[in-house]
Coordinates of C-alpha atoms in Angstrom, one line a residue:
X188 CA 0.0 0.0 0.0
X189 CA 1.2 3.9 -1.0
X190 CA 1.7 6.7 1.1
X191 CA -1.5 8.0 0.0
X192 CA -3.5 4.8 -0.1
X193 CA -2.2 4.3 3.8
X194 CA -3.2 7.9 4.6
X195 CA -6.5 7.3 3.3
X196 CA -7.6 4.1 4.3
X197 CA -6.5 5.4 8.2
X198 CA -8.1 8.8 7.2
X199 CA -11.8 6.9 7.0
X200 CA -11.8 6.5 11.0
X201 CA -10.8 9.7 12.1
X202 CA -13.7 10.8 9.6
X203 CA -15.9 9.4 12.4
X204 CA -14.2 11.1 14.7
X205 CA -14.4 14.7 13.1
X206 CA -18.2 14.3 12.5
X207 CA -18.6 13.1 16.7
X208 CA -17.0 16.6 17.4
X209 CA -18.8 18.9 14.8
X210 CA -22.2 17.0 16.0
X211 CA -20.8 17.8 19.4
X212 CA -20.8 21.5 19.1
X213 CA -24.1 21.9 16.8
X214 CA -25.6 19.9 19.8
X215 CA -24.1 22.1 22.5
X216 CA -24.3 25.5 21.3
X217 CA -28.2 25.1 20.8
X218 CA -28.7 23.8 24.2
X219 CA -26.3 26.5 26.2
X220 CA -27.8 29.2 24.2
X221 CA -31.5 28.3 24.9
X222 CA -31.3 27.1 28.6
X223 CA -28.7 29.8 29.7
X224 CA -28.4 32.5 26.7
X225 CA -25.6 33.8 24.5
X226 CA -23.5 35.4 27.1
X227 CA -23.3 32.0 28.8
X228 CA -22.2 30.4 25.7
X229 CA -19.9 33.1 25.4
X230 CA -18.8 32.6 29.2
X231 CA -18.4 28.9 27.7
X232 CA -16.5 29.1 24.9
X233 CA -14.0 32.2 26.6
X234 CA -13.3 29.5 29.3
X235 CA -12.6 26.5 26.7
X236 CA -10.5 28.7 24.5
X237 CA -8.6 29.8 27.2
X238 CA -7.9 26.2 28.8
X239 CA -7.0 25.1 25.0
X240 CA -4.1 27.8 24.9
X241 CA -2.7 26.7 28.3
X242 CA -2.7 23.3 27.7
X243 CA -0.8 23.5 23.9
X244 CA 1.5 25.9 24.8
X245 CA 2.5 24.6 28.7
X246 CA 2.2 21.0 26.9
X247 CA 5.4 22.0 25.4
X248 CA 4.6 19.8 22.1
X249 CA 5.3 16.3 24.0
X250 CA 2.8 14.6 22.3
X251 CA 5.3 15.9 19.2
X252 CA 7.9 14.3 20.6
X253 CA 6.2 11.6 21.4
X254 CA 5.7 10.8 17.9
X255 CA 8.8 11.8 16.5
X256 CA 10.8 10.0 18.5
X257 CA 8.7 6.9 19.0
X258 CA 9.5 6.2 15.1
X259 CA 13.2 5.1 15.7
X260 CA 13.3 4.2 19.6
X261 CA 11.9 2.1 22.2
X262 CA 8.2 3.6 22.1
X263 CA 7.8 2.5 25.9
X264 CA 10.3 4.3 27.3
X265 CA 9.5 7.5 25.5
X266 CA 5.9 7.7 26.7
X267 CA 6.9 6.8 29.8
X268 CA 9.3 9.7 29.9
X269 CA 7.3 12.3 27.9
X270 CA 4.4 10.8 30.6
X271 CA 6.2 11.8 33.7
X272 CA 7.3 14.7 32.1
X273 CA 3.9 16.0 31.1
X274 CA 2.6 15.1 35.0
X275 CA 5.2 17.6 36.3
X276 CA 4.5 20.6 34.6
X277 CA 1.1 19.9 34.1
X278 CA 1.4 20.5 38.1
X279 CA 3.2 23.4 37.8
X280 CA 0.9 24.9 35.3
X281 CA -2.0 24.1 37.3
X282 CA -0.8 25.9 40.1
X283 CA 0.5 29.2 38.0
X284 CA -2.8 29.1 36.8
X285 CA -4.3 29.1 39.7
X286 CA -2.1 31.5 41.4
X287 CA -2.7 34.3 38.8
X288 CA -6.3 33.6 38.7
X289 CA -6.8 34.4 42.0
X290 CA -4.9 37.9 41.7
X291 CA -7.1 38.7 39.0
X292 CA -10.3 39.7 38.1
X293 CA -11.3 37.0 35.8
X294 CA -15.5 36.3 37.5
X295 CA -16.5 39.6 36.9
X296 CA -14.9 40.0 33.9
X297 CA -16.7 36.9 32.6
X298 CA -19.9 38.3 34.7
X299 CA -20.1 35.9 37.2
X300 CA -20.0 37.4 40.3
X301 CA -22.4 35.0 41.8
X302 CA -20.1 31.8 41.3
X303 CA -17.2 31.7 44.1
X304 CA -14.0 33.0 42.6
X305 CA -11.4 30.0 44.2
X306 CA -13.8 27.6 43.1
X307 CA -14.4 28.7 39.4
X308 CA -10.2 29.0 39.7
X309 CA -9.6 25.6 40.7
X310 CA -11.6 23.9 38.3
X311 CA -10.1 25.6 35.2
X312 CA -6.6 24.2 36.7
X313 CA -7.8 21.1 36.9
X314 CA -9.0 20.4 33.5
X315 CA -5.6 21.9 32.3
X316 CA -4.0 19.2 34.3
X317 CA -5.9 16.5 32.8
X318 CA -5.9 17.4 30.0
X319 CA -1.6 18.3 29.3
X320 CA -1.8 14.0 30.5
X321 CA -4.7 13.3 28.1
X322 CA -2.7 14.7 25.6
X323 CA 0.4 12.6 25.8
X324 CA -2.0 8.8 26.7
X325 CA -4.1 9.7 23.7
X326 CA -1.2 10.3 21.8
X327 CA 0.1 6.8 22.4
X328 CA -1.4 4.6 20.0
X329 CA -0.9 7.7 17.4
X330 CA 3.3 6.9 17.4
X331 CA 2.5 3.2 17.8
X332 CA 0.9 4.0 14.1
X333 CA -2.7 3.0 15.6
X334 CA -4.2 5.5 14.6
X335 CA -7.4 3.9 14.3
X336 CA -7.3 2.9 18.3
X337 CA -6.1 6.6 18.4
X338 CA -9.7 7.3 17.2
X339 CA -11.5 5.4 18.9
X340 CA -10.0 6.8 22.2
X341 CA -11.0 10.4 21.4
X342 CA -14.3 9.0 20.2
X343 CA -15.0 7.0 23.2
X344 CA -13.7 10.0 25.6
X345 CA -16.0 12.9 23.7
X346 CA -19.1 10.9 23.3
X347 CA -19.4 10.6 26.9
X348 CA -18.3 14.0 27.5
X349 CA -21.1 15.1 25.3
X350 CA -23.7 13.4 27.3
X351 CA -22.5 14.3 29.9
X352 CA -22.8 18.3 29.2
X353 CA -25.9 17.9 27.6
X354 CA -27.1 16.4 30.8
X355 CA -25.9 19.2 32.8
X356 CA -27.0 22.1 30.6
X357 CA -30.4 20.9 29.5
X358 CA -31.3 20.6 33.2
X359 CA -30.6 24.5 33.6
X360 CA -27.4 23.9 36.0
X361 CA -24.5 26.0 35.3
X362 CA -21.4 26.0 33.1
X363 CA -19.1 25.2 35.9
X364 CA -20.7 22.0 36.3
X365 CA -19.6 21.3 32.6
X366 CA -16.3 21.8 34.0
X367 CA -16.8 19.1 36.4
X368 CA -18.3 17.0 33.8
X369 CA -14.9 17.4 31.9
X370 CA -13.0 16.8 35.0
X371 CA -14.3 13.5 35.6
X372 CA -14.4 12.0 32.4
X373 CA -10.4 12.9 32.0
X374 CA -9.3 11.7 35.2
X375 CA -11.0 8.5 34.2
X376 CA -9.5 8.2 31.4
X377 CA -6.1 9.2 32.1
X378 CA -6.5 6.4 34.5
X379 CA -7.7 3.8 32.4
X380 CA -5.1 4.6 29.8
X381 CA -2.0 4.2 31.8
X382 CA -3.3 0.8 33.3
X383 CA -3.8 -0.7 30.0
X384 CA -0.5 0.3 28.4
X385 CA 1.4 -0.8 31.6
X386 CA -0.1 -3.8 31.5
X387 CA 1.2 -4.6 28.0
X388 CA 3.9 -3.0 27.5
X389 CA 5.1 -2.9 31.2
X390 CA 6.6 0.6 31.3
X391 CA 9.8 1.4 32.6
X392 CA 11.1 4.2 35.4
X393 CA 10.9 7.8 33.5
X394 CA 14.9 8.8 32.7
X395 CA 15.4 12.6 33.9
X396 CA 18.2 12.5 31.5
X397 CA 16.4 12.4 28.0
X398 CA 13.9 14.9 29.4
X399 CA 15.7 17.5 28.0
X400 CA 16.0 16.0 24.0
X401 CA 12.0 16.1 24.5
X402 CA 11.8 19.5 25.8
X403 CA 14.6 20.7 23.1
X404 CA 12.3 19.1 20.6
X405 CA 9.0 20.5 21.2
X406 CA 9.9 23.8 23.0
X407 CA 10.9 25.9 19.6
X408 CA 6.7 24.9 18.8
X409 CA 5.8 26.4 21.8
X410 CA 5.4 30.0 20.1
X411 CA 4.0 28.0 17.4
X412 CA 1.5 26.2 20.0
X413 CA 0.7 29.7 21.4
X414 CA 0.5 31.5 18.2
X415 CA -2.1 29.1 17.0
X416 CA -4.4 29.0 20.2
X417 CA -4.6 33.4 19.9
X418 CA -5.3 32.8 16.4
X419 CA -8.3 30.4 17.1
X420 CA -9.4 32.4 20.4
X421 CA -7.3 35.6 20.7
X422 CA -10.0 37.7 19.1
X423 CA -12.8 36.0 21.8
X424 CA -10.8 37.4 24.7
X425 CA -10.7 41.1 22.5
X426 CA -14.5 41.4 21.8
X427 CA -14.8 40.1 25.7
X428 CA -12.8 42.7 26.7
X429 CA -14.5 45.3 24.2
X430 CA -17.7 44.0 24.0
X431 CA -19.4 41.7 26.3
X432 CA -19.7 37.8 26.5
X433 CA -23.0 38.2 24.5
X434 CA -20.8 39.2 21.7
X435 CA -18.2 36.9 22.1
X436 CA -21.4 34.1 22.1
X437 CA -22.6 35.4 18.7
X438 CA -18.9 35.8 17.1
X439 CA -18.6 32.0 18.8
X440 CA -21.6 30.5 16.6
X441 CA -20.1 32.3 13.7
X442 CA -16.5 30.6 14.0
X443 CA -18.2 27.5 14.6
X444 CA -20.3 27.0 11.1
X445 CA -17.4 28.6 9.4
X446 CA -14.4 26.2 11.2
X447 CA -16.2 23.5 10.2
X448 CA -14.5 23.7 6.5
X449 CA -10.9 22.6 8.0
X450 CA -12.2 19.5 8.9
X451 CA -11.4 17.5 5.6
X452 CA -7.7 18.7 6.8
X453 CA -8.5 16.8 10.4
X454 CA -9.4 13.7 9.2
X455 CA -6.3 13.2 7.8
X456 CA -3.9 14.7 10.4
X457 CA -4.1 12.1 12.9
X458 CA -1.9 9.9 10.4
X459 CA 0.1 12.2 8.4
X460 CA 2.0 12.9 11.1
X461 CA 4.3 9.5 11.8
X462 CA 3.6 8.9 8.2
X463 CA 5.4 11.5 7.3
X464 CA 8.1 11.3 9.3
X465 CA 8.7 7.9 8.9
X466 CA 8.8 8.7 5.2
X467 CA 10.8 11.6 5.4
X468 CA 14.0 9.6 7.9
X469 CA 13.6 7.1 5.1
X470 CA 14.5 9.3 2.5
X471 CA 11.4 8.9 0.7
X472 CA 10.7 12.5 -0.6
X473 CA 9.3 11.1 -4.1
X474 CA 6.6 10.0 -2.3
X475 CA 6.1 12.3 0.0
X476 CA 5.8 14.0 -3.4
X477 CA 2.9 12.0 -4.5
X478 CA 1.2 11.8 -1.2
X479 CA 0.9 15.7 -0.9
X480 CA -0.4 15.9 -4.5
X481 CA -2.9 13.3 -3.3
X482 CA -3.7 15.4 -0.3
X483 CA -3.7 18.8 -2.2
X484 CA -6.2 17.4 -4.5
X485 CA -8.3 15.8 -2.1
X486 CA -8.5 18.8 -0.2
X487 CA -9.6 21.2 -3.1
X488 CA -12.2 18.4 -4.2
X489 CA -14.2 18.4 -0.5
X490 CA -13.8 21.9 0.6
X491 CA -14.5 24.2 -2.3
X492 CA -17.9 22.9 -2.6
X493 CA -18.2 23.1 1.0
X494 CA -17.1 26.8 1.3
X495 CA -20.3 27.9 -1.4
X496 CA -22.4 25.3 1.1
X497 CA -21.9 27.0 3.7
X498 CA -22.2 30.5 2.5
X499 CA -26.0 29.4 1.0
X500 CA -26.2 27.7 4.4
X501 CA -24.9 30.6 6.9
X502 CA -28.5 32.0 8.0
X503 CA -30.7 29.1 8.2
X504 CA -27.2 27.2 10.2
X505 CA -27.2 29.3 12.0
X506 CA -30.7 29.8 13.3
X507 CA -31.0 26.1 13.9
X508 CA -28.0 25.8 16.3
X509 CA -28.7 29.1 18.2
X510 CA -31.7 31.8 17.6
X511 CA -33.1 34.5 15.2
X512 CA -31.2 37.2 17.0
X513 CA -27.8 35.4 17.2
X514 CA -28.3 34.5 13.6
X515 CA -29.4 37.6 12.2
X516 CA -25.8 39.1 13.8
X517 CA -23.2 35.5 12.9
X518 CA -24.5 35.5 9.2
X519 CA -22.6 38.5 8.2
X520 CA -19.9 37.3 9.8
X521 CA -19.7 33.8 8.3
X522 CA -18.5 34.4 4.8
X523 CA -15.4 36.4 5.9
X524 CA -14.6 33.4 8.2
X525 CA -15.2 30.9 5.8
X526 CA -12.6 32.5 3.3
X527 CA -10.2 32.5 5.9
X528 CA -10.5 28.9 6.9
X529 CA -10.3 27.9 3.3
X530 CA -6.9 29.2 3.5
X531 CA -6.4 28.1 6.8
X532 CA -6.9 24.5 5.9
X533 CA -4.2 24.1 3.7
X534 CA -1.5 24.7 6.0
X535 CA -2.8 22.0 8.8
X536 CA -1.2 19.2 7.0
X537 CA 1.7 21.0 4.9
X538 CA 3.6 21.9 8.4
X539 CA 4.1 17.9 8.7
X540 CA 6.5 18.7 6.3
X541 CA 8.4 21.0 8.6
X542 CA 7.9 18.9 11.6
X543 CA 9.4 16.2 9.7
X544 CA 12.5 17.9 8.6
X545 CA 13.0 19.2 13.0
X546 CA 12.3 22.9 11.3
X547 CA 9.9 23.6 14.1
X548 CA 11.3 27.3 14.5
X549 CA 10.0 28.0 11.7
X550 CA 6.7 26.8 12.1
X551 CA 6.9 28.6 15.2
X552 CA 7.9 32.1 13.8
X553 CA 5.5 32.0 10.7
X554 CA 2.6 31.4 13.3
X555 CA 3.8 34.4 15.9
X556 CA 4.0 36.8 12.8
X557 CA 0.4 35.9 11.7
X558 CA -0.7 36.1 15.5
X559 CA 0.8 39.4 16.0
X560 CA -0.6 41.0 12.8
X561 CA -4.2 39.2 14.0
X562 CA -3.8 41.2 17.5
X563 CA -2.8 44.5 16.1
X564 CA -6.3 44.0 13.6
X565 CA -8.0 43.3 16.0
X566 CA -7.2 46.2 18.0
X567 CA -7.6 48.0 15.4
X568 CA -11.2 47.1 14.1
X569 CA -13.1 45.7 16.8
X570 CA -13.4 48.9 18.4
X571 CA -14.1 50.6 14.9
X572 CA -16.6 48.2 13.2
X573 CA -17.2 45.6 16.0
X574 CA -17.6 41.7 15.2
X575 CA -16.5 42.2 11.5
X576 CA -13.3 43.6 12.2
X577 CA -12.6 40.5 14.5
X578 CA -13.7 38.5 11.1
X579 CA -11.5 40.1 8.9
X580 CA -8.5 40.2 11.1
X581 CA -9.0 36.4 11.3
X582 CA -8.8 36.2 7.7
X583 CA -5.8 38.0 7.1
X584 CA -4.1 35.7 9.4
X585 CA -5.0 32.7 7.9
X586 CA -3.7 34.0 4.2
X587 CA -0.4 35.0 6.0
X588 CA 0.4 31.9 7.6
X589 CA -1.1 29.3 5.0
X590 CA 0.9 31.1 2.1
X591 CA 4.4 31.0 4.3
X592 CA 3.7 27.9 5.4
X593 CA 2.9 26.6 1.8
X594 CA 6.2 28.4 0.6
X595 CA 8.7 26.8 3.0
X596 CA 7.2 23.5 2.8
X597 CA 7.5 23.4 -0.6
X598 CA 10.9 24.2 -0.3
X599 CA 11.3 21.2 1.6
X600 CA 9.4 19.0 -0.7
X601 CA 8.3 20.0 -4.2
X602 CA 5.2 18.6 -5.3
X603 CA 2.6 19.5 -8.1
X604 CA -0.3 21.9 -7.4
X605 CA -3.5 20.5 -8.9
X606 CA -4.5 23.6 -10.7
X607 CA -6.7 21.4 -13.2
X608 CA -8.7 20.4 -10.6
X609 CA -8.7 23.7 -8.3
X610 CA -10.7 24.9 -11.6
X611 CA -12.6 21.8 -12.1
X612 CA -14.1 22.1 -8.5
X613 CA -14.0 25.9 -8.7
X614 CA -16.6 26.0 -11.3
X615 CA -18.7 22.6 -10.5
X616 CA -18.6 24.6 -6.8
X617 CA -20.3 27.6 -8.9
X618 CA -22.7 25.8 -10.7
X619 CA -23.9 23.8 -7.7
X620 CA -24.3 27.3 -6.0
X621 CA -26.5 29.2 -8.5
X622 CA -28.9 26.4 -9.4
X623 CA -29.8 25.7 -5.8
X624 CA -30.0 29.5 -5.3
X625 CA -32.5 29.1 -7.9
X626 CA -34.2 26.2 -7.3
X627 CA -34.5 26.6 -3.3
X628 CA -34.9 30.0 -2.8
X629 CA -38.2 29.6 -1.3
X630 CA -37.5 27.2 1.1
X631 CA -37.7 27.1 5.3
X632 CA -34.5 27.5 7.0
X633 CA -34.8 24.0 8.2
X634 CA -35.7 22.0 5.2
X635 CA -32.9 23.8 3.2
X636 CA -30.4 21.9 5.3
X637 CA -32.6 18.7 4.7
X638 CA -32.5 19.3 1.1
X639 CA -29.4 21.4 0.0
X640 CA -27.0 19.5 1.0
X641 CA -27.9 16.3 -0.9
X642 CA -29.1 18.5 -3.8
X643 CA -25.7 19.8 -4.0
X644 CA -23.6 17.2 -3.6
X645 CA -25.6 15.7 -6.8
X646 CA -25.1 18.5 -8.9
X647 CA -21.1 19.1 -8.0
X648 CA -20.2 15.7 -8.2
X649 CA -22.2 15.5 -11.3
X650 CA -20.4 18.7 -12.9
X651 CA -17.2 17.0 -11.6
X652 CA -18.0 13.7 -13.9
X653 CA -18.4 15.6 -16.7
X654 CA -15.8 17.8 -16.0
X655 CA -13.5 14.5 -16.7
X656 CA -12.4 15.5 -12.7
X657 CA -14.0 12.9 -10.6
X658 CA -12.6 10.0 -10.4
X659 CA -13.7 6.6 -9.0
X660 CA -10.6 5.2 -8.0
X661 CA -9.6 7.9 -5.4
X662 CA -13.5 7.3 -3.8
X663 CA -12.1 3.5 -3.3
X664 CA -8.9 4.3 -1.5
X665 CA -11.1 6.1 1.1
X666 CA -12.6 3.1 1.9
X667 CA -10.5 0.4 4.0
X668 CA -10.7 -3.1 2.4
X669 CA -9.7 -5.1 5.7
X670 CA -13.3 -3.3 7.3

């Protein structure tokens, strides 16, 4: 089996997982906004983004190292290391966290002065905790090259996260008891996962000696790590700050319809990155050559149609997931986003490249330059022209970083840009977009997302056929044969 036939075939399970999580937040956002309003989901999302950048950047990349080094040493000993490692400052992030939180006024600024400070403080440290260890156990099976157990894992852990919260907020209680919902499902986990891989692979005592390789490994992807959380959520803590968390709940529902077009990207992540690597020590830049062709194309094929989707989609979206007034504000706000996750979603799996070839620094310093120019924007426009300036300073960002990113990877490994089928898809994407404009224009908000979407993905793939784009064989390699 090829590189691209591998990536693929493993690519078809974490498709299950990506459509768990995006079912996860359409399921969510509805529930929090209608039981508790938009400036709890706001509250919601603030808090989530902000436990996100901790735990990347105060991770320190381990689960990178993790990987990387896993693919030419004795995988056991590294996760016990990187393991141990991640337990100790995992601890001592907890307790920085929990430090500043308490010499700050993070309740009221989130407005809620009702919920005890030290309380509200401690929880947040905690899910960081568990979740810097999640990210190394989960991470396990990925280096082994399991990347379908790797899937299952995150499956298994978010599915019963998910019922969890929708337990808790359908019953009117709180956001912090989401927190707690989070909390317990981690620990287990955490728990469960160590047991089972030390009962197979009987670990070994953590080495403080190769802690440092691991941390000199992962610690020049810390700006990257950073960089990358403020350009998901930076702007959320901006329009708090400027706005209110109503604002940051409306902008939230926006991200999330528009997000959703970088997920052809995730599915295949999971497994392009020991592929790659284990390609790349090998010496096997030809195919690494093919492989990203493959993935270029594959890419172009499932998201342009999916960008015009979801700009015919963006109202009735987002009036199913939140309300009239949210949507009224998030569908201007959806197209810009959109565009810039288009852009966005090339660079996910080109800086495997990079990671491959140990030029994290880079990655790192083309992901603080588009950061920094998404603060200054932001500065700039929010307080100018309010939710849209956050919009467009995100998709600025996203063309800076995805076209450096592109350009250095390429210089790593040269492969051929489909054009022929960027133009294909372009205009089967077009055609697809004006004849259900036409031919739907009358339609409810919630029987257009019945009906468009299997209307349209008749008429691209259709225009793709006789386009001479679309092509059978690459439809089989998606599908495992050993099922």
């Amino acid at each position: 089996m090829g590189l691209p036939e591998k990536v693929l075939s493993d690519s078809f399970f974490s498709s299950v997982r990506v459509i768990i999580s995006a079912l996860r937040g359409i399921i969510i956002i509805p529930i929090i906004t209608n039981f508790l309003g938009a400036d709890s989901y706001g509250t919601w999302t603030t808090i989530i983004a902000f436990v996100g950048l901790v735990t990347s950047s105060g991770g320190l990349h381990l689960h990178g190292s993790l990987i990387r080094f896993s693919q030419d040493e004795d995988m056991a000993e590294v996760y016990s290391d990187t393991l141990a490692l991640s337990i100790l400052i995992g601890l001592a992030t907890a307790v920085s966290v929990t430090v500043l939180g308490l010499n700050t006024d993070v309740v009221s600024l989130l407005q809620l002065d009702s919920v005890d400070k030290v309380l509200v403080i401690i929880m947040i440290s905690f899910v960081i905790f568990f979740n810097m260890i999640f990210e190394i156990s989960s991470n396990f099976p990925r280096a082994l090259g399991e990347i379908r157990l790797y899937d299952t894992i995150l499956i298994l852990k978010m599915t019963v996260e998910t019922v969890g919260l929708i337990w808790v907020f359908s019953t009117g209680l709180s956001i912090f008891y989401g927190l707690i919902v989070i909390i317990t499902v981690s620990a287990i986990a955490n728990f469960t996962l160590f047991v089972v891989y030390n009962y197979y692979f009987s670990l070994p005592v953590p080495r403080m000696k190769r802690f440092r390789r691991y941390i000199s490994y992962g610690l020049p992807m810390v700006p990257k790590e950073i960089s990358s959380s403020l350009l998901a959520n930076g702007d959320k803590y901006i329009i708090l700050y400027f706005l209110s968390p109503t604002a940051v709940g409306i902008y939230a529902v926006a991200r999330s319809v528009s997000v959703s077009i970088t997920n052809f990207t995730k599915i295949l992540n999971p497994t392009l990155y020991p592929t790659v690597s284990n390609a790349f020590d090998k010496g096997n830049i030809e195919q690494l050559s093919n492989l990203y062709e493959n993935v270029m194309r594959f890419y172009i094929v499932f998201s342009l149609p999916t960008f015009f989707g979801i700009i015919f989609l963006s109202y009735p979206i987002a009036l199913v997931i939140s309300n009239n007034r949210i949507a009224m504000s998030a569908e201007v706000l959806i197209p810009v986003l959109t565009i810039g996750f288009l852009f966005r979603g090339f660079d996910d799996t080109l800086s495997y490249i990079l990671t491959a070839d140990q030029q994290t620094k880079i990655i790192g310093k083309i992901t603080t330059i588009a950061v920094l120019v998404n603060i200054v924007l932001n500065l700039l426009f929010i307080q100018e022209i309010g939710l849209m300036g956050a919009a467009i300073a995100t998709l600025a960002s996203h063309v800076i970083i995805s076209t450096l990113i592109y350009i250095k990877s390429y210089q790593v490994v040269e492969f051929a840009y489909p054009y022929r089928s960027f133009i294909r898809c372009l205009a089967s994407s077009i055609i697809m977009f004006i004849t259900l404009h036409i031919l739907l224009d009358d339609f409810s908000a919630q029987l257009l997302i019945l009906v468009a979407p299997l209307m349209g993905s008749v008429l691209y793939f259709t225009s793709l056929f006789v386009l001479g784009e679309f092509d059978l064989k690459i439809m089989k390699q998606l599908i495992p044969v050993d099922l």
